[in-house]
Short mmCIF file of C-alpha atoms in Angstrom, two decimals:
data_model
loop_
_atom_site.label_atom_id
_atom_site.label_comp_id
_atom_site.label_asym_id
_atom_site.label_seq_id
_atom_site.Cartn_x
_atom_site.Cartn_y
_atom_site.Cartn_z
CA UNK J 124 55.85 226.74 51.51
CA UNK J 125 53.25 225.24 53.88
CA UNK J 126 52.77 221.52 54.32
CA UNK J 127 49.20 221.89 53.08
CA UNK J 128 50.36 223.36 49.77
CA UNK J 129 52.96 220.63 49.34
CA UNK J 130 50.27 218.01 49.93
CA UNK J 131 48.04 219.63 47.31
CA UNK J 132 50.84 219.50 44.74
CA UNK J 133 51.42 215.83 45.50
CA UNK J 134 47.75 215.05 45.07
CA UNK J 135 47.62 216.83 41.70
CA UNK J 136 50.78 215.09 40.54
CA UNK J 137 49.32 211.72 41.56
CA UNK J 138 45.92 212.23 39.90
CA UNK J 139 46.68 209.83 37.07
CA UNK J 140 47.64 207.08 39.50
CA UNK J 141 44.48 207.69 41.54
CA UNK J 142 42.27 207.44 38.47
CA UNK J 143 43.97 204.23 37.39
CA UNK J 144 43.51 202.60 40.80
CA UNK J 145 39.87 203.65 40.92
CA UNK J 146 39.11 202.42 37.41
CA UNK J 147 40.45 198.94 38.19
CA UNK J 148 37.33 198.34 40.26
CA UNK J 149 34.88 199.63 37.64
CA UNK J 150 34.48 196.30 35.78
CA UNK J 151 33.00 194.75 38.92
CA UNK J 152 31.96 197.56 41.27
CA UNK J 153 33.44 197.36 44.74
CA UNK J 154 30.56 198.65 46.85
CA UNK J 155 32.75 199.39 49.86
CA UNK J 156 35.19 201.57 47.92
CA UNK J 157 32.28 203.22 46.10
CA UNK J 158 30.80 204.16 49.47
CA UNK J 159 33.94 206.25 50.10
CA UNK J 160 33.62 208.37 46.95
CA UNK J 161 32.78 211.51 48.92
CA UNK J 162 35.61 210.98 51.41
CA UNK J 163 38.76 213.03 50.81
CA UNK J 164 41.25 210.88 48.93
CA UNK J 165 45.01 211.36 49.01
CA UNK J 166 48.01 209.41 47.72
CA UNK J 167 50.98 209.34 50.09
CA UNK J 168 54.57 208.23 49.58
CA UNK J 169 56.76 206.38 52.09
CA UNK J 170 59.01 208.55 54.20
CA UNK J 171 61.56 205.73 54.39
CA UNK J 172 61.99 202.16 53.17
CA UNK J 173 64.32 199.27 53.96
CA UNK J 174 64.73 195.97 52.12
CA UNK J 175 64.85 192.83 54.27
CA UNK J 176 64.81 190.44 51.33
CA UNK J 177 67.97 188.72 52.60
CA UNK J 178 65.95 187.18 55.44
CA UNK J 179 64.73 183.87 54.05
CA UNK J 180 61.44 182.15 54.79
CA UNK J 181 59.91 184.93 56.88
CA UNK J 182 56.49 186.33 56.02
CA UNK J 183 55.37 188.89 58.60
CA UNK J 184 51.84 188.57 59.97
CA UNK J 185 51.83 191.68 62.13
CA UNK J 186 54.19 194.33 63.41
CA UNK J 187 54.72 196.50 66.50
CA UNK J 188 57.34 199.06 67.53
CA UNK J 189 59.07 199.00 70.91
CA UNK J 190 61.74 201.60 71.58
CA UNK J 191 63.98 201.51 68.46
CA UNK J 192 62.91 198.01 67.50
CA UNK J 193 60.36 196.93 64.96
CA UNK J 194 59.12 193.48 65.98
CA UNK J 195 57.40 191.37 63.36
CA UNK J 196 55.52 188.14 63.97
CA UNK J 197 56.04 185.53 61.25
CA UNK J 198 53.41 183.29 59.72
CA UNK J 199 52.99 179.61 60.68
CA UNK J 200 55.72 178.45 58.29
CA UNK J 201 58.52 180.34 60.03
CA UNK J 202 61.15 178.51 62.12
CA UNK J 203 61.32 181.56 64.38
CA UNK J 204 58.18 183.48 65.27
CA UNK J 205 59.72 186.93 65.77
CA UNK J 206 61.99 189.19 63.76
CA UNK J 207 63.58 192.14 65.56
CA UNK J 208 64.79 195.04 63.40
CA UNK J 209 66.46 198.16 64.82
CA UNK J 210 65.41 201.25 62.84
CA UNK J 211 68.56 203.17 63.84
CA UNK J 212 71.37 200.64 63.64
CA UNK J 213 69.70 198.38 61.00
CA UNK J 214 70.64 195.39 63.19
CA UNK J 215 68.22 192.48 63.03
CA UNK J 216 67.84 189.03 64.55
CA UNK J 217 65.30 186.21 64.78
CA UNK J 218 63.93 185.00 68.12
CA UNK J 219 61.30 182.76 69.73
CA UNK J 220 61.82 179.41 68.04
CA UNK J 221 58.82 177.34 67.02
CA UNK J 222 58.52 174.26 69.23
CA UNK J 223 57.46 172.83 72.60
CA UNK J 224 60.79 173.07 74.37
CA UNK J 225 61.88 175.62 77.01
CA UNK J 226 61.50 179.16 75.70
CA UNK J 227 59.64 177.93 72.59
CA UNK J 228 56.02 178.32 71.51
CA UNK J 229 53.86 176.66 68.86
CA UNK J 230 51.11 179.07 67.92
CA UNK J 231 51.43 182.78 68.75
CA UNK J 232 48.40 184.46 67.14
CA UNK J 233 48.56 188.02 68.48
CA UNK J 234 51.42 190.49 68.86
CA UNK J 235 50.24 193.80 70.31
CA UNK J 236 51.49 196.90 72.06
CA UNK J 237 49.33 198.09 74.92
CA UNK J 238 50.13 200.65 77.63
CA UNK J 239 53.78 200.62 76.52
CA UNK J 240 53.96 196.84 76.98
CA UNK J 241 54.75 194.45 74.11
CA UNK J 242 52.46 191.45 74.45
CA UNK J 243 52.27 188.16 72.57
CA UNK J 244 49.51 185.59 72.96
CA UNK J 245 50.24 181.88 72.49
CA UNK J 246 47.03 180.11 71.55
CA UNK J 247 48.52 176.66 72.10
CA UNK J 248 49.57 177.29 75.73
CA UNK J 249 46.71 179.73 76.38
CA UNK J 250 49.16 182.22 77.86
CA UNK J 251 49.59 185.95 77.28
CA UNK J 252 53.25 186.96 77.62
CA UNK J 253 55.01 190.29 77.92
CA UNK J 254 58.27 190.51 75.97
CA UNK J 255 61.17 191.96 77.96
CA UNK J 256 62.70 194.13 75.24
CA UNK J 257 66.03 195.11 76.94
CA UNK J 258 66.78 191.51 77.95
CA UNK J 259 65.83 190.18 74.52
CA UNK J 260 68.05 192.79 72.88
CA UNK J 261 70.95 191.81 75.15
CA UNK J 262 70.72 188.03 74.74
CA UNK J 263 69.10 187.79 71.28
CA UNK J 264 66.75 185.25 72.89
CA UNK J 265 63.09 186.10 73.49
CA UNK J 266 62.70 186.89 77.20
CA UNK J 267 59.04 186.73 78.24
CA UNK J 268 57.03 187.06 81.44
CA UNK J 269 53.53 185.66 81.92
CA UNK J 270 50.77 188.28 82.05
CA UNK J 271 47.76 185.94 82.05
CA UNK J 272 47.50 182.14 82.03
CA UNK J 273 44.05 180.89 81.12
CA UNK J 274 42.65 177.70 82.67
CA UNK J 275 42.09 174.34 81.02
CA UNK J 276 38.38 175.03 80.58
CA UNK J 277 39.09 178.32 78.86
CA UNK J 278 37.99 178.49 75.22
CA UNK J 279 41.04 179.62 73.27
CA UNK J 280 40.57 182.93 71.48
CA UNK J 281 42.09 183.07 68.04
CA UNK J 282 43.29 186.66 68.50
CA UNK J 283 42.67 189.34 71.07
CA UNK J 284 42.84 193.10 71.49
CA UNK J 285 43.67 194.30 75.00
CA UNK J 286 41.22 196.78 76.51
CA UNK J 287 42.93 197.70 79.75
CA UNK J 288 43.41 195.74 82.97
CA UNK J 289 39.83 194.44 82.99
CA UNK J 290 39.65 192.47 79.76
CA UNK J 291 39.99 192.11 76.03
CA UNK J 292 38.07 191.92 72.75
CA UNK J 293 38.14 188.68 70.77
CA UNK J 294 36.13 186.89 68.13
CA UNK J 295 33.77 184.35 69.66
CA UNK J 296 34.79 180.74 69.03
CA UNK J 297 31.71 178.98 70.41
CA UNK J 298 28.64 180.73 68.99
CA UNK J 299 28.05 180.96 65.20
CA UNK J 300 25.58 183.81 65.78
CA UNK J 301 28.12 185.98 67.60
CA UNK J 302 30.77 188.09 65.88
CA UNK J 303 32.92 189.28 68.78
CA UNK J 304 32.92 189.43 72.58
CA UNK J 305 34.37 191.23 75.56
CA UNK J 306 35.94 188.87 78.12
CA UNK J 307 37.67 189.32 81.45
CA UNK J 308 41.19 188.02 82.07
CA UNK J 309 39.80 184.78 83.46
CA UNK J 310 38.27 184.07 80.07
CA UNK J 311 34.66 184.76 81.08
CA UNK J 312 32.58 186.27 78.27
CA UNK J 313 30.90 189.39 79.67
CA UNK J 314 29.08 190.65 76.57
CA UNK J 315 28.92 190.06 72.83
CA UNK J 316 27.94 191.62 69.52
CA UNK J 317 25.70 189.73 67.13
CA UNK J 318 27.06 188.41 63.83
CA UNK J 319 26.50 190.42 60.66
CA UNK J 320 24.25 189.03 57.95
CA UNK J 321 25.14 188.42 54.31
CA UNK J 322 23.58 186.13 51.71
CA UNK J 323 26.99 184.51 51.28
CA UNK J 324 27.54 183.90 55.00
CA UNK J 325 27.06 180.14 55.20
CA UNK J 326 24.38 178.43 57.30
CA UNK J 327 26.87 175.66 58.03
CA UNK J 328 28.03 176.39 61.59
CA UNK J 329 31.72 175.52 61.06
CA UNK J 330 32.05 177.51 57.83
CA UNK J 331 30.11 180.42 59.31
CA UNK J 332 32.34 180.56 62.39
CA UNK J 333 35.48 180.25 60.29
CA UNK J 334 34.44 183.35 58.34
CA UNK J 335 33.45 185.29 61.47
CA UNK J 336 36.74 184.37 63.16
CA UNK J 337 38.63 185.89 60.21
CA UNK J 338 38.48 189.32 61.79
CA UNK J 339 40.85 191.97 63.10
CA UNK J 340 40.20 194.11 66.16
CA UNK J 341 41.50 197.11 68.07
CA UNK J 342 40.58 199.33 71.01
CA UNK J 343 41.37 202.95 71.71
CA UNK J 344 44.26 203.44 74.19
CA UNK J 345 41.89 204.17 77.08
CA UNK J 346 40.01 200.91 76.45
CA UNK J 347 36.57 202.54 76.24
CA UNK J 348 35.84 201.83 72.56
CA UNK J 349 36.56 199.04 70.11
CA UNK J 350 36.49 198.46 66.38
CA UNK J 351 36.26 195.06 64.68
CA UNK J 352 36.43 194.38 60.93
CA UNK J 353 36.26 191.22 58.84
CA UNK J 354 38.73 189.90 56.29
CA UNK J 355 36.31 187.70 54.30
CA UNK J 356 33.32 190.07 54.28
CA UNK J 357 33.24 193.88 53.94
CA UNK J 358 31.95 194.51 57.47
CA UNK J 359 33.21 196.90 60.15
CA UNK J 360 31.74 197.55 63.61
CA UNK J 361 32.21 200.18 66.33
CA UNK J 362 31.31 199.59 70.00
CA UNK J 363 31.64 201.31 73.33
CA UNK J 364 32.93 199.43 76.39
CA UNK J 365 31.62 200.25 79.85
CA UNK J 366 31.64 198.03 82.95
CA UNK J 367 32.33 194.96 80.82
CA UNK J 368 29.46 195.64 78.43
CA UNK J 369 29.88 196.06 74.69
CA UNK J 370 27.36 198.38 73.03
CA UNK J 371 27.58 198.49 69.25
CA UNK J 372 26.70 201.96 67.97
CA UNK J 373 27.79 201.80 64.32
CA UNK J 374 28.08 199.04 61.73
CA UNK J 375 28.78 199.03 58.00
CA UNK J 376 28.13 195.96 55.88
CA UNK J 377 28.40 195.70 52.12
CA UNK J 378 27.67 192.84 49.70
CA UNK J 379 30.47 190.30 49.52
CA UNK J 380 32.14 189.85 46.14
CA UNK J 381 33.34 186.74 44.34
CA UNK J 382 31.46 184.05 46.31
CA UNK J 383 29.73 181.11 44.65
CA UNK J 384 26.78 179.71 46.62
CA UNK J 385 28.32 180.83 49.95
CA UNK J 386 31.70 179.31 49.00
CA UNK J 387 34.94 181.27 48.75
CA UNK J 388 36.49 181.23 45.26
CA UNK J 389 39.66 182.59 43.68
CA UNK J 390 37.57 185.66 42.74
CA UNK J 391 36.53 186.42 46.32
CA UNK J 392 37.55 189.95 47.30
CA UNK J 393 39.46 190.24 50.57
CA UNK J 394 38.75 193.12 52.91
CA UNK J 395 40.23 194.38 56.18
CA UNK J 396 43.64 193.06 57.23
CA UNK J 397 44.76 195.40 59.99
CA UNK J 398 43.32 197.95 62.42
CA UNK J 399 45.18 200.49 64.56
CA UNK J 400 43.75 203.26 66.69
CA UNK J 401 44.44 206.32 68.81
CA UNK J 402 41.95 208.32 70.87
CA UNK J 403 40.68 210.25 67.83
CA UNK J 404 40.73 207.80 64.93
CA UNK J 405 40.63 204.21 63.73
CA UNK J 406 42.99 203.34 60.87
CA UNK J 407 41.68 200.46 58.73
CA UNK J 408 43.86 198.72 56.14
CA UNK J 409 41.67 197.52 53.28
CA UNK J 410 42.79 195.10 50.55
CA UNK J 411 40.14 194.96 47.80
CA UNK J 412 42.23 192.28 46.05
CA UNK J 413 41.13 188.86 44.81
CA UNK J 414 42.01 185.82 46.88
CA UNK J 415 44.11 184.56 43.95
CA UNK J 416 45.08 185.82 40.53
CA UNK J 417 44.94 189.56 41.18
CA UNK J 418 47.58 192.21 40.51
CA UNK J 419 48.62 191.96 44.18
CA UNK J 420 48.49 189.10 46.69
CA UNK J 421 45.24 189.22 48.64
CA UNK J 422 47.00 190.17 51.89
CA UNK J 423 48.76 193.20 50.38
CA UNK J 424 46.90 196.52 50.61
CA UNK J 425 47.10 200.09 49.38
CA UNK J 426 43.92 201.50 50.91
CA UNK J 427 44.10 203.05 54.38
CA UNK J 428 40.69 204.29 55.52
CA UNK J 429 40.59 206.57 58.57
CA UNK J 430 37.41 206.67 60.67
CA UNK J 431 36.65 208.88 63.63
CA UNK J 432 35.34 207.10 66.71
CA UNK J 433 31.76 208.04 65.82
CA UNK J 434 32.21 205.61 62.92
CA UNK J 435 32.40 208.19 60.13
CA UNK J 436 35.13 207.86 57.43
CA UNK J 437 37.20 211.05 57.31
CA UNK J 438 40.10 210.24 54.96
CA UNK J 439 40.99 207.68 52.29
CA UNK J 440 44.73 207.34 51.86
CA UNK J 441 46.11 205.43 48.89
CA UNK J 442 49.56 204.14 49.78
CA UNK J 443 52.11 204.40 46.99
CA UNK J 444 53.71 201.14 48.20
CA UNK J 445 51.51 198.22 49.19
CA UNK J 446 51.81 196.89 52.73
CA UNK J 447 50.75 193.80 54.68
CA UNK J 448 50.38 195.28 58.17
CA UNK J 449 51.27 198.42 60.06
CA UNK J 450 51.81 199.81 63.54
CA UNK J 451 50.75 203.32 64.49
CA UNK J 452 52.99 205.52 66.65
CA UNK J 453 51.92 209.15 66.74
CA UNK J 454 51.43 210.11 63.11
CA UNK J 455 53.84 207.52 61.75
CA UNK J 456 52.92 204.15 60.27
CA UNK J 457 55.57 201.45 60.52
CA UNK J 458 54.68 198.89 57.86
CA UNK J 459 55.83 195.56 56.50
CA UNK J 460 55.28 194.24 53.00
CA UNK J 461 56.03 190.87 51.42
CA UNK J 462 55.47 191.71 47.75
CA UNK J 463 57.36 191.82 45.51
CA UNK J 464 60.04 191.54 48.22
CA UNK J 465 60.20 191.74 52.01
CA UNK J 466 60.35 195.45 52.84
CA UNK J 467 59.69 197.81 55.71
CA UNK J 468 58.10 201.18 54.94
CA UNK J 469 57.47 204.24 57.09
CA UNK J 470 54.61 206.60 56.23
CA UNK J 471 54.06 209.93 57.98
CA UNK J 472 50.48 211.25 58.30
CA UNK J 473 51.35 214.45 60.13
CA UNK J 474 49.47 217.35 58.54
CA UNK J 475 47.20 214.99 56.60
CA UNK J 476 44.45 214.70 59.24
#
């Protein structure tokens, strides 16, 4: 039996679930999800799952895979910033203690894999580190080497997406009319993309920038294209990168939901929480959940929207198990989830695209 036929049977068997998930948005139409009605939809099941519920007080904020290790960055409440989990031996340990002492950091905001290097950015120290995986595995203490140390006058990015040896993409922290920028490794802004417009995007500069900063970003492996999407507003942007210049060539914006006079409420619908990419596609994790009081926490998602690099949506996957973040390696998605318990899931997209 071919993989295609198996997939078709799974889609038919899951039709009731698909209809139920779609109907939950009918009472208050979600314009972003409605825009995907003509995109092929498919429900997929995890290939594997592991419970990590015995690890107390750790809520993963993002995840990468390095060799046999899944590395998860914890939220600001964690005593240790990193959780290492070996997918073969099931061994796990915590590393990189929160603090200002030797070998400690206060505020790591980005954990990324780029060009086979595992990088973590500490916003407090304004340093981008590379994690030495073999040494960390041996000692169970985070071993890190400095990749870039930004000067005192450097405006701290909140997060960044590496785009090769020349620079990175980050949200702009100084201009309320700018959404994101391309900067060199000295912190110089080389080019920017203008902010999106929405009736609920506040005129107050601080609030406006806070909403624009709530974005996720990714580049293709060759560093020639980028995608940026917003958590607070349903907005997603595609740009090319050439000689330090960003050129936006595609943007989607949809009306925000659940605001009251430009203010976020419990009813506000959350949007994009994670982006991953290869040279063919961008994989966007979309929530569609209320900030509070919904059937799932706002940061948990079941919608994975795949775009090609021209900016066209080509597939809408509905994940059988909700996830918080994911890391793409080949066709496999390595995911973490915090609800109802702390779990790791693996999805396999081979044959689906």
